[in-house]
Short mmCIF file of C-alpha atoms in Angstrom, two decimals:
data_model
loop_
_atom_site.label_atom_id
_atom_site.label_comp_id
_atom_site.label_asym_id
_atom_site.label_seq_id
_atom_site.Cartn_x
_atom_site.Cartn_y
_atom_site.Cartn_z
CA MET A 9 0.85 -3.10 -9.12
CA PRO A 10 -0.08 -1.77 -5.66
CA THR A 11 -3.74 -2.61 -5.08
CA ARG A 12 -4.22 -0.41 -2.02
CA PRO A 13 -2.55 2.76 -0.64
CA THR A 14 0.22 0.87 1.04
CA ILE A 15 2.82 -1.29 -0.69
CA LEU A 16 2.66 -3.92 2.13
CA LEU A 17 -0.96 -4.44 1.73
CA ALA A 18 -0.48 -4.68 -2.08
CA LEU A 19 1.89 -7.65 -1.50
CA ILE A 20 -0.53 -9.37 0.82
CA LEU A 21 -3.42 -8.94 -1.61
CA ALA A 22 -1.23 -10.16 -4.51
CA LEU A 23 -0.59 -13.42 -2.62
CA PHE A 24 -4.29 -14.03 -2.26
CA ALA A 25 -5.23 -12.89 -5.73
CA LEU A 26 -3.39 -15.67 -7.65
CA PRO A 27 -5.35 -17.63 -10.15
CA SER A 28 -6.76 -20.87 -8.91
CA PRO A 29 -5.03 -24.08 -10.08
CA ALA A 30 -8.07 -24.96 -12.24
CA LEU A 31 -8.02 -21.53 -13.89
CA ALA A 32 -4.31 -21.78 -14.50
CA GLN A 33 -4.54 -25.21 -15.98
CA ARG A 34 -7.38 -24.27 -18.31
CA GLN A 35 -5.69 -21.13 -19.63
CA TRP A 36 -2.22 -22.52 -20.14
CA LEU A 37 -1.56 -22.64 -23.90
CA THR A 38 1.55 -24.50 -24.95
CA GLY A 39 3.13 -25.65 -28.17
CA ASP A 40 2.66 -24.33 -31.68
CA PRO A 41 2.21 -21.72 -32.85
CA THR A 42 4.47 -19.04 -31.25
CA PRO A 43 3.18 -15.50 -31.63
CA LEU A 44 5.99 -13.22 -32.92
CA ARG A 45 4.19 -9.93 -33.66
CA TYR A 46 0.77 -8.31 -33.14
CA GLU A 47 -0.48 -5.44 -35.16
CA ILE A 48 -3.62 -4.28 -33.50
CA ALA A 49 -5.81 -1.38 -34.72
CA VAL A 50 -8.80 -0.25 -32.64
CA THR A 51 -11.43 2.50 -33.00
CA PRO A 52 -13.07 3.10 -29.63
CA ASP A 53 -16.48 4.88 -29.09
CA ALA A 54 -16.46 6.01 -25.47
CA GLU A 55 -20.17 7.03 -25.50
CA ALA A 56 -21.38 3.79 -27.03
CA GLY A 57 -19.16 1.67 -24.79
CA SER A 58 -17.79 -0.34 -27.68
CA PHE A 59 -14.89 -0.54 -30.10
CA THR A 60 -14.06 -2.05 -33.51
CA GLY A 61 -10.76 -3.85 -33.99
CA GLU A 62 -8.56 -5.57 -36.44
CA ALA A 63 -5.61 -7.83 -35.43
CA ARG A 64 -2.87 -8.95 -37.64
CA ILE A 65 -0.71 -11.62 -36.00
CA ILE A 66 2.44 -13.19 -37.24
CA VAL A 67 3.01 -16.65 -35.82
CA GLU A 68 5.55 -19.42 -36.29
CA ASN A 69 5.05 -23.16 -36.05
CA VAL A 70 7.59 -26.09 -36.30
CA ALA A 71 4.96 -28.78 -37.05
CA ALA A 72 1.87 -28.90 -39.31
CA LEU A 73 -1.25 -27.45 -37.69
CA SER A 74 -4.81 -28.21 -38.36
CA GLY A 75 -6.05 -25.47 -36.04
CA ILE A 76 -4.91 -22.51 -33.94
CA THR A 77 -6.25 -21.72 -30.45
CA MET A 78 -5.59 -18.40 -28.70
CA ASN A 79 -7.25 -16.35 -25.99
CA ALA A 80 -10.29 -14.16 -26.60
CA LEU A 81 -12.96 -12.81 -24.23
CA ASP A 82 -16.05 -10.59 -24.81
CA LEU A 83 -15.22 -10.21 -28.45
CA GLU A 84 -17.52 -10.65 -31.46
CA ILE A 85 -15.67 -12.05 -34.35
CA ALA A 86 -16.69 -10.78 -37.82
CA SER A 87 -14.11 -12.66 -39.95
CA ALA A 88 -10.83 -14.54 -39.81
CA ARG A 89 -8.19 -15.33 -42.38
CA ILE A 90 -4.89 -17.16 -42.31
CA ASP A 91 -2.38 -16.34 -45.08
CA ASN A 92 -5.16 -14.56 -46.96
CA ALA A 93 -7.53 -17.59 -47.03
CA GLY A 94 -10.75 -17.67 -45.02
CA ALA A 95 -10.70 -19.69 -41.77
CA ALA A 96 -13.56 -21.04 -39.67
CA PHE A 97 -13.66 -19.68 -36.17
CA ALA A 98 -15.21 -20.80 -32.92
CA LEU A 99 -15.34 -18.93 -29.51
CA ASP A 100 -15.40 -20.79 -26.22
CA PRO A 101 -16.45 -18.23 -23.61
CA GLU A 102 -15.91 -20.56 -20.68
CA ALA A 103 -12.33 -21.40 -21.70
CA GLN A 104 -11.83 -17.79 -22.95
CA THR A 105 -10.43 -19.04 -26.30
CA LEU A 106 -10.81 -18.57 -29.98
CA THR A 107 -10.00 -21.46 -32.31
CA LEU A 108 -9.32 -20.91 -36.00
CA THR A 109 -9.56 -23.78 -38.42
CA PRO A 110 -7.89 -23.28 -41.87
CA ARG A 111 -9.17 -25.00 -44.96
CA ARG A 112 -6.06 -27.20 -45.04
CA PRO A 113 -3.33 -27.87 -42.43
CA LEU A 114 -0.72 -25.15 -42.03
CA SER A 115 2.77 -26.17 -43.03
CA PRO A 116 5.73 -25.49 -40.71
CA GLY A 117 6.94 -21.92 -40.97
CA ARG A 118 5.54 -18.44 -40.54
CA HIS A 119 1.92 -17.44 -41.11
CA THR A 120 -0.14 -14.37 -40.88
CA ILE A 121 -3.59 -14.36 -39.13
CA ARG A 122 -6.03 -11.55 -39.67
CA ILE A 123 -9.11 -11.11 -37.47
CA VAL A 124 -11.81 -8.41 -37.62
CA TYR A 125 -13.90 -8.00 -34.46
CA ARG A 126 -15.88 -5.86 -32.09
CA GLY A 127 -15.32 -5.52 -28.35
CA LYS A 128 -16.78 -3.88 -25.21
CA ILE A 129 -15.62 -0.87 -23.25
CA PHE A 130 -16.20 -1.53 -19.56
CA ASP A 131 -17.25 0.70 -16.69
CA ASP A 132 -15.04 -1.17 -14.30
CA ALA A 133 -11.23 -1.09 -14.39
CA TYR A 134 -10.49 -4.20 -16.61
CA GLY A 135 -9.92 -4.59 -20.29
CA LEU A 136 -10.56 -1.26 -22.13
CA PHE A 137 -12.50 0.76 -19.61
CA ARG A 138 -13.95 4.32 -19.34
CA VAL A 139 -14.13 6.81 -16.50
CA SER A 140 -16.39 9.82 -16.27
CA TYR A 141 -15.60 13.17 -14.49
CA GLU A 142 -16.81 16.71 -14.40
CA ALA A 143 -14.72 19.57 -15.95
CA GLY A 144 -15.90 23.08 -16.66
CA GLY A 145 -19.60 22.11 -16.04
CA GLN A 146 -19.40 19.23 -18.54
CA THR A 147 -19.21 15.49 -18.13
CA LYS A 148 -16.20 14.12 -19.88
CA ARG A 149 -14.93 10.55 -20.49
CA ALA A 150 -11.44 9.05 -20.56
CA LEU A 151 -10.42 5.62 -21.62
CA ALA A 152 -7.67 3.48 -20.24
CA THR A 153 -6.71 -0.18 -20.10
CA GLN A 154 -5.99 -2.61 -17.30
CA PHE A 155 -4.88 -6.09 -18.42
CA GLU A 156 -3.25 -7.84 -15.43
CA VAL A 157 -3.74 -10.72 -15.07
CA GLY A 158 -5.74 -11.93 -18.09
CA ASP A 159 -7.66 -9.07 -19.73
CA ALA A 160 -5.56 -8.14 -22.75
CA ARG A 161 -7.69 -10.80 -24.52
CA ARG A 162 -10.57 -8.35 -24.17
CA LEU A 163 -8.84 -5.88 -26.48
CA ALA A 164 -7.73 -8.35 -29.17
CA PRO A 165 -7.38 -12.09 -29.65
CA MET A 166 -3.94 -13.15 -28.53
CA TRP A 167 -1.87 -15.56 -26.47
CA ASP A 168 -2.58 -13.81 -23.18
CA GLN A 169 -0.10 -15.37 -20.76
CA PRO A 170 3.17 -13.87 -19.46
CA ASN A 171 5.54 -16.42 -21.00
CA ARG A 172 4.28 -15.71 -24.59
CA ARG A 173 6.16 -12.53 -25.20
CA ALA A 174 5.89 -10.76 -28.66
CA VAL A 175 6.26 -7.39 -30.32
CA PHE A 176 3.14 -5.19 -30.27
CA SER A 177 2.28 -2.57 -32.88
CA LEU A 178 -0.76 -0.50 -31.83
CA THR A 179 -2.81 1.86 -34.02
CA VAL A 180 -5.69 3.85 -32.53
CA THR A 181 -8.31 6.02 -34.29
CA ALA A 182 -9.84 8.59 -31.87
CA PRO A 183 -11.33 12.09 -31.85
CA THR A 184 -8.88 14.78 -33.09
CA GLY A 185 -7.85 16.85 -30.18
CA GLN A 186 -7.82 14.06 -27.65
CA MET A 187 -4.47 12.67 -26.56
CA VAL A 188 -3.68 9.03 -27.21
CA ILE A 189 -1.03 7.29 -25.02
CA SER A 190 0.52 3.83 -25.34
CA ASN A 191 3.69 2.07 -24.30
CA MET A 192 5.85 3.68 -27.06
CA PRO A 193 5.97 7.17 -28.60
CA ALA A 194 3.62 7.95 -31.48
CA GLN A 195 5.31 7.26 -34.78
CA GLN A 196 2.68 8.67 -37.16
CA VAL A 197 -0.51 10.68 -36.70
CA THR A 198 -2.93 11.05 -39.69
CA ARG A 199 -6.17 12.94 -39.94
CA VAL A 200 -9.04 10.79 -41.18
CA ALA A 201 -12.70 11.37 -41.87
CA GLY A 202 -15.28 12.13 -39.14
CA GLY A 203 -13.15 14.52 -37.08
CA LYS A 204 -10.83 11.79 -36.04
CA SER A 205 -7.08 11.05 -36.17
CA ARG A 206 -5.25 7.84 -36.49
CA THR A 207 -2.17 7.35 -34.27
CA ARG A 208 0.36 4.63 -35.02
CA PHE A 209 2.78 3.88 -32.24
CA ALA A 210 6.30 2.62 -32.58
CA ASP A 211 6.88 -1.05 -32.01
CA THR A 212 7.27 -2.22 -28.44
CA PRO A 213 10.12 -4.53 -27.37
CA SER A 214 9.14 -8.21 -27.06
CA MET A 215 6.98 -8.20 -24.01
CA SER A 216 4.02 -9.91 -22.23
CA SER A 217 0.48 -9.09 -23.25
CA TYR A 218 -0.53 -7.89 -19.84
CA LEU A 219 1.81 -4.96 -20.18
CA LEU A 220 0.16 -3.45 -23.31
CA PHE A 221 -1.44 -0.12 -22.58
CA LEU A 222 -3.83 2.40 -24.16
CA ALA A 223 -5.34 5.65 -22.86
CA VAL A 224 -7.49 8.28 -24.71
CA GLY A 225 -8.81 11.48 -23.30
CA ASP A 226 -8.67 15.24 -22.90
CA PHE A 227 -5.21 15.00 -21.35
CA GLU A 228 -2.21 17.24 -20.95
CA ARG A 229 1.31 16.10 -20.48
CA VAL A 230 4.39 17.54 -18.81
CA THR A 231 7.83 16.05 -19.42
CA ARG A 232 11.40 16.00 -18.22
CA ASP A 233 14.51 14.50 -19.70
CA VAL A 234 16.02 11.87 -17.36
CA ASP A 235 19.37 10.58 -18.61
CA GLY A 236 18.07 10.55 -22.22
CA VAL A 237 14.59 9.14 -21.38
CA GLU A 238 11.59 11.37 -21.76
CA LEU A 239 9.76 11.08 -18.40
CA GLY A 240 6.22 12.34 -18.57
CA VAL A 241 3.08 12.82 -16.36
CA VAL A 242 -0.15 12.66 -18.28
CA MET A 243 -3.35 13.96 -16.52
CA ARG A 244 -6.67 15.37 -17.33
CA ARG A 245 -6.65 18.91 -18.58
CA GLY A 246 -6.31 21.51 -15.77
CA GLU A 247 -4.33 19.32 -13.41
CA ARG A 248 -0.80 20.32 -14.56
CA ALA A 249 0.08 22.09 -11.33
CA ARG A 250 -0.24 18.86 -9.46
CA ALA A 251 2.35 16.88 -11.57
CA GLY A 252 5.60 18.38 -10.11
CA LEU A 253 6.19 16.05 -7.19
CA ALA A 254 5.30 13.00 -9.34
CA LEU A 255 7.98 14.03 -11.83
CA ASP A 256 10.49 14.47 -9.05
CA ALA A 257 9.64 11.01 -7.67
CA GLY A 258 9.89 9.43 -11.16
CA GLU A 259 13.17 11.01 -11.93
CA GLN A 260 14.65 10.04 -8.53
CA SER A 261 13.48 6.44 -8.85
CA MET A 262 14.58 6.03 -12.46
CA LEU A 263 18.12 7.18 -11.70
CA TYR A 264 18.34 5.03 -8.56
CA PHE A 265 17.19 1.83 -10.32
CA THR A 266 19.38 2.46 -13.42
CA GLU A 267 22.39 2.54 -11.11
CA TYR A 268 21.23 -0.36 -8.85
CA PHE A 269 20.41 -2.74 -11.72
CA GLY A 270 23.29 -1.63 -13.90
CA VAL A 271 20.97 -1.74 -16.99
CA ARG A 272 19.67 1.40 -18.64
CA TYR A 273 15.90 1.79 -19.02
CA PRO A 274 15.36 0.38 -22.47
CA LEU A 275 12.44 2.42 -23.85
CA PRO A 276 12.71 5.98 -25.17
CA LYS A 277 9.99 7.29 -22.83
CA LEU A 278 8.14 6.58 -19.60
CA ASP A 279 4.74 8.12 -19.06
CA MET A 280 2.95 8.04 -15.69
CA VAL A 281 -0.74 8.34 -16.67
CA ALA A 282 -3.28 9.61 -14.06
CA VAL A 283 -7.01 9.04 -14.63
CA PRO A 284 -9.83 10.01 -12.25
CA GLY A 285 -11.85 7.50 -10.23
CA ALA A 286 -10.85 4.31 -8.47
CA GLY A 287 -10.39 0.77 -9.68
CA GLY A 288 -9.61 -1.19 -6.53
CA PHE A 289 -5.88 -0.73 -7.14
CA ALA A 290 -3.46 2.16 -7.14
CA ALA A 291 -1.32 1.72 -10.28
CA MET A 292 -0.25 -0.73 -12.87
CA GLU A 293 3.27 -1.07 -14.34
CA ASN A 294 2.52 -1.13 -18.08
CA TRP A 295 5.89 -0.86 -19.81
CA GLY A 296 6.53 2.79 -20.74
CA ALA A 297 3.04 3.93 -19.63
CA ILE A 298 2.24 3.25 -15.99
CA LEU A 299 -1.45 3.68 -15.10
CA TYR A 300 -2.32 5.49 -11.87
CA PHE A 301 -5.59 6.74 -10.39
CA ASP A 302 -5.25 10.44 -9.65
CA GLN A 303 -4.98 10.19 -5.87
CA TYR A 304 -1.98 7.94 -6.06
CA LEU A 305 0.10 10.19 -8.27
CA LEU A 306 -1.00 13.91 -8.22
CA LEU A 307 -0.21 16.10 -5.25
CA ASP A 308 -0.52 19.79 -4.35
CA GLU A 309 0.22 22.17 -1.50
CA GLN A 310 -2.65 20.81 0.57
CA SER A 311 -1.50 17.16 0.31
CA SER A 312 -0.39 15.66 3.65
CA GLU A 313 2.98 14.15 4.45
CA ALA A 314 1.40 10.73 4.55
CA GLU A 315 0.09 11.29 0.98
CA ARG A 316 3.46 12.38 -0.21
CA GLN A 317 5.19 9.38 1.30
CA ASN A 318 2.48 7.11 -0.23
CA VAL A 319 2.92 8.57 -3.67
CA PHE A 320 6.73 8.20 -3.62
CA GLY A 321 6.41 4.56 -2.58
CA ILE A 322 3.93 3.77 -5.25
CA VAL A 323 5.94 5.49 -7.97
CA ALA A 324 9.11 3.64 -6.88
CA HIS A 325 7.28 0.36 -6.81
CA GLU A 326 5.94 0.75 -10.34
CA ILE A 327 9.17 2.04 -11.74
CA ALA A 328 11.07 -0.91 -10.20
CA HIS A 329 8.68 -3.12 -12.22
CA GLN A 330 10.05 -1.54 -15.46
CA TRP A 331 13.05 -3.77 -14.90
CA PHE A 332 11.79 -6.58 -12.62
CA GLY A 333 8.53 -7.69 -14.15
CA ASN A 334 8.72 -6.04 -17.55
CA LEU A 335 12.35 -6.49 -18.79
CA VAL A 336 12.45 -9.79 -16.90
CA THR A 337 9.03 -11.47 -16.57
CA MET A 338 7.66 -14.44 -14.61
CA GLU A 339 6.89 -17.66 -16.52
CA TRP A 340 3.33 -17.91 -15.09
CA TRP A 341 1.05 -16.19 -12.44
CA ASP A 342 2.05 -18.47 -9.65
CA ASP A 343 5.27 -16.42 -9.32
CA LEU A 344 3.37 -13.11 -9.11
CA TRP A 345 4.24 -13.00 -5.34
CA LEU A 346 7.93 -12.73 -6.37
CA ASN A 347 7.26 -10.05 -8.92
CA GLU A 348 5.30 -7.95 -6.45
CA GLY A 349 7.43 -8.76 -3.44
CA PHE A 350 10.66 -7.72 -5.15
CA ALA A 351 9.17 -4.40 -6.39
CA SER A 352 7.99 -3.62 -2.82
CA TRP A 353 11.42 -4.44 -1.49
CA MET A 354 13.05 -2.19 -4.14
CA ALA A 355 10.65 0.60 -3.36
CA ALA A 356 11.63 0.47 0.33
CA LYS A 357 15.34 0.56 -0.70
CA ALA A 358 14.77 3.57 -2.97
CA THR A 359 12.87 5.32 -0.22
CA GLU A 360 15.64 4.76 2.28
CA ALA A 361 18.31 5.93 -0.23
CA ILE A 362 16.44 8.96 -1.56
CA HIS A 363 14.28 10.06 1.36
CA PRO A 364 15.90 8.78 4.61
CA ASP A 365 13.75 11.38 6.39
#
């Protein structure tokens, strides 16, 4: 995740942006239960700045449990159930946790948690956030997510740390006519009441929570087949002409890293999603749906050579993360330096190999 226009500065900032020891100690959740699968359904309201959500979480424990603690932040819990029985719940905003207490201890084995809640849409780039821009004399809004390091817990209750990998199934209800993007391809789209459509995405591979992604907006998408993977650039409507160089950089980087690592990119698609504005960073390597701010991905005939070099370096950095960081993930945030440093090193190697000029 480059946080500034240059990859080198991104690495330096990453080193200084690590969680403090106290924060890391407080948020480290160990032991039972182990999350196996999240089924998260959200209905965002961009104008109101809020969303409703429901999470169904399948967990497994090896010992009896009297309570379950997970991460949650800026969520209002309406109800909680475990194995279809009501459970008491308590939020701790300082620790950023939600604790569920069942009526009787949970026996060893698999259990299903169901939580109904409300959340916030932010105007800064963390959690589920919104951006505003002018198009055709109108003010439009787009939604996107930014979860690294610990903001997936703002979208749904979960074990929000990199070593607690699980499968994610995401369902989003949004206005019909707006494009909804996530890590995986859409599996089913159904019209519902109120001029909305419900999109259910295919299951992700087992992955860390910070890599989950969602975007909603008046987007268009251009694609290219790259060795059997659908590579796409997603941008606000009317910006299609600026996507060509990003597609080229993405294709070149994917082919280079596939050969270098000797492992095929494991997802069926890879979108590079551009949103207007600025968030204090350039891009974020969400698996299968990399988030960029416009100026770090989209180019045109007026773009300078420096801008073209910068975009290629950022694209190569983020695509390197699809293997190193996403397929293979650090245990905890104190190894973020290695994750970012290696991606920066690989971006330099790709640049030298593909664009020695």
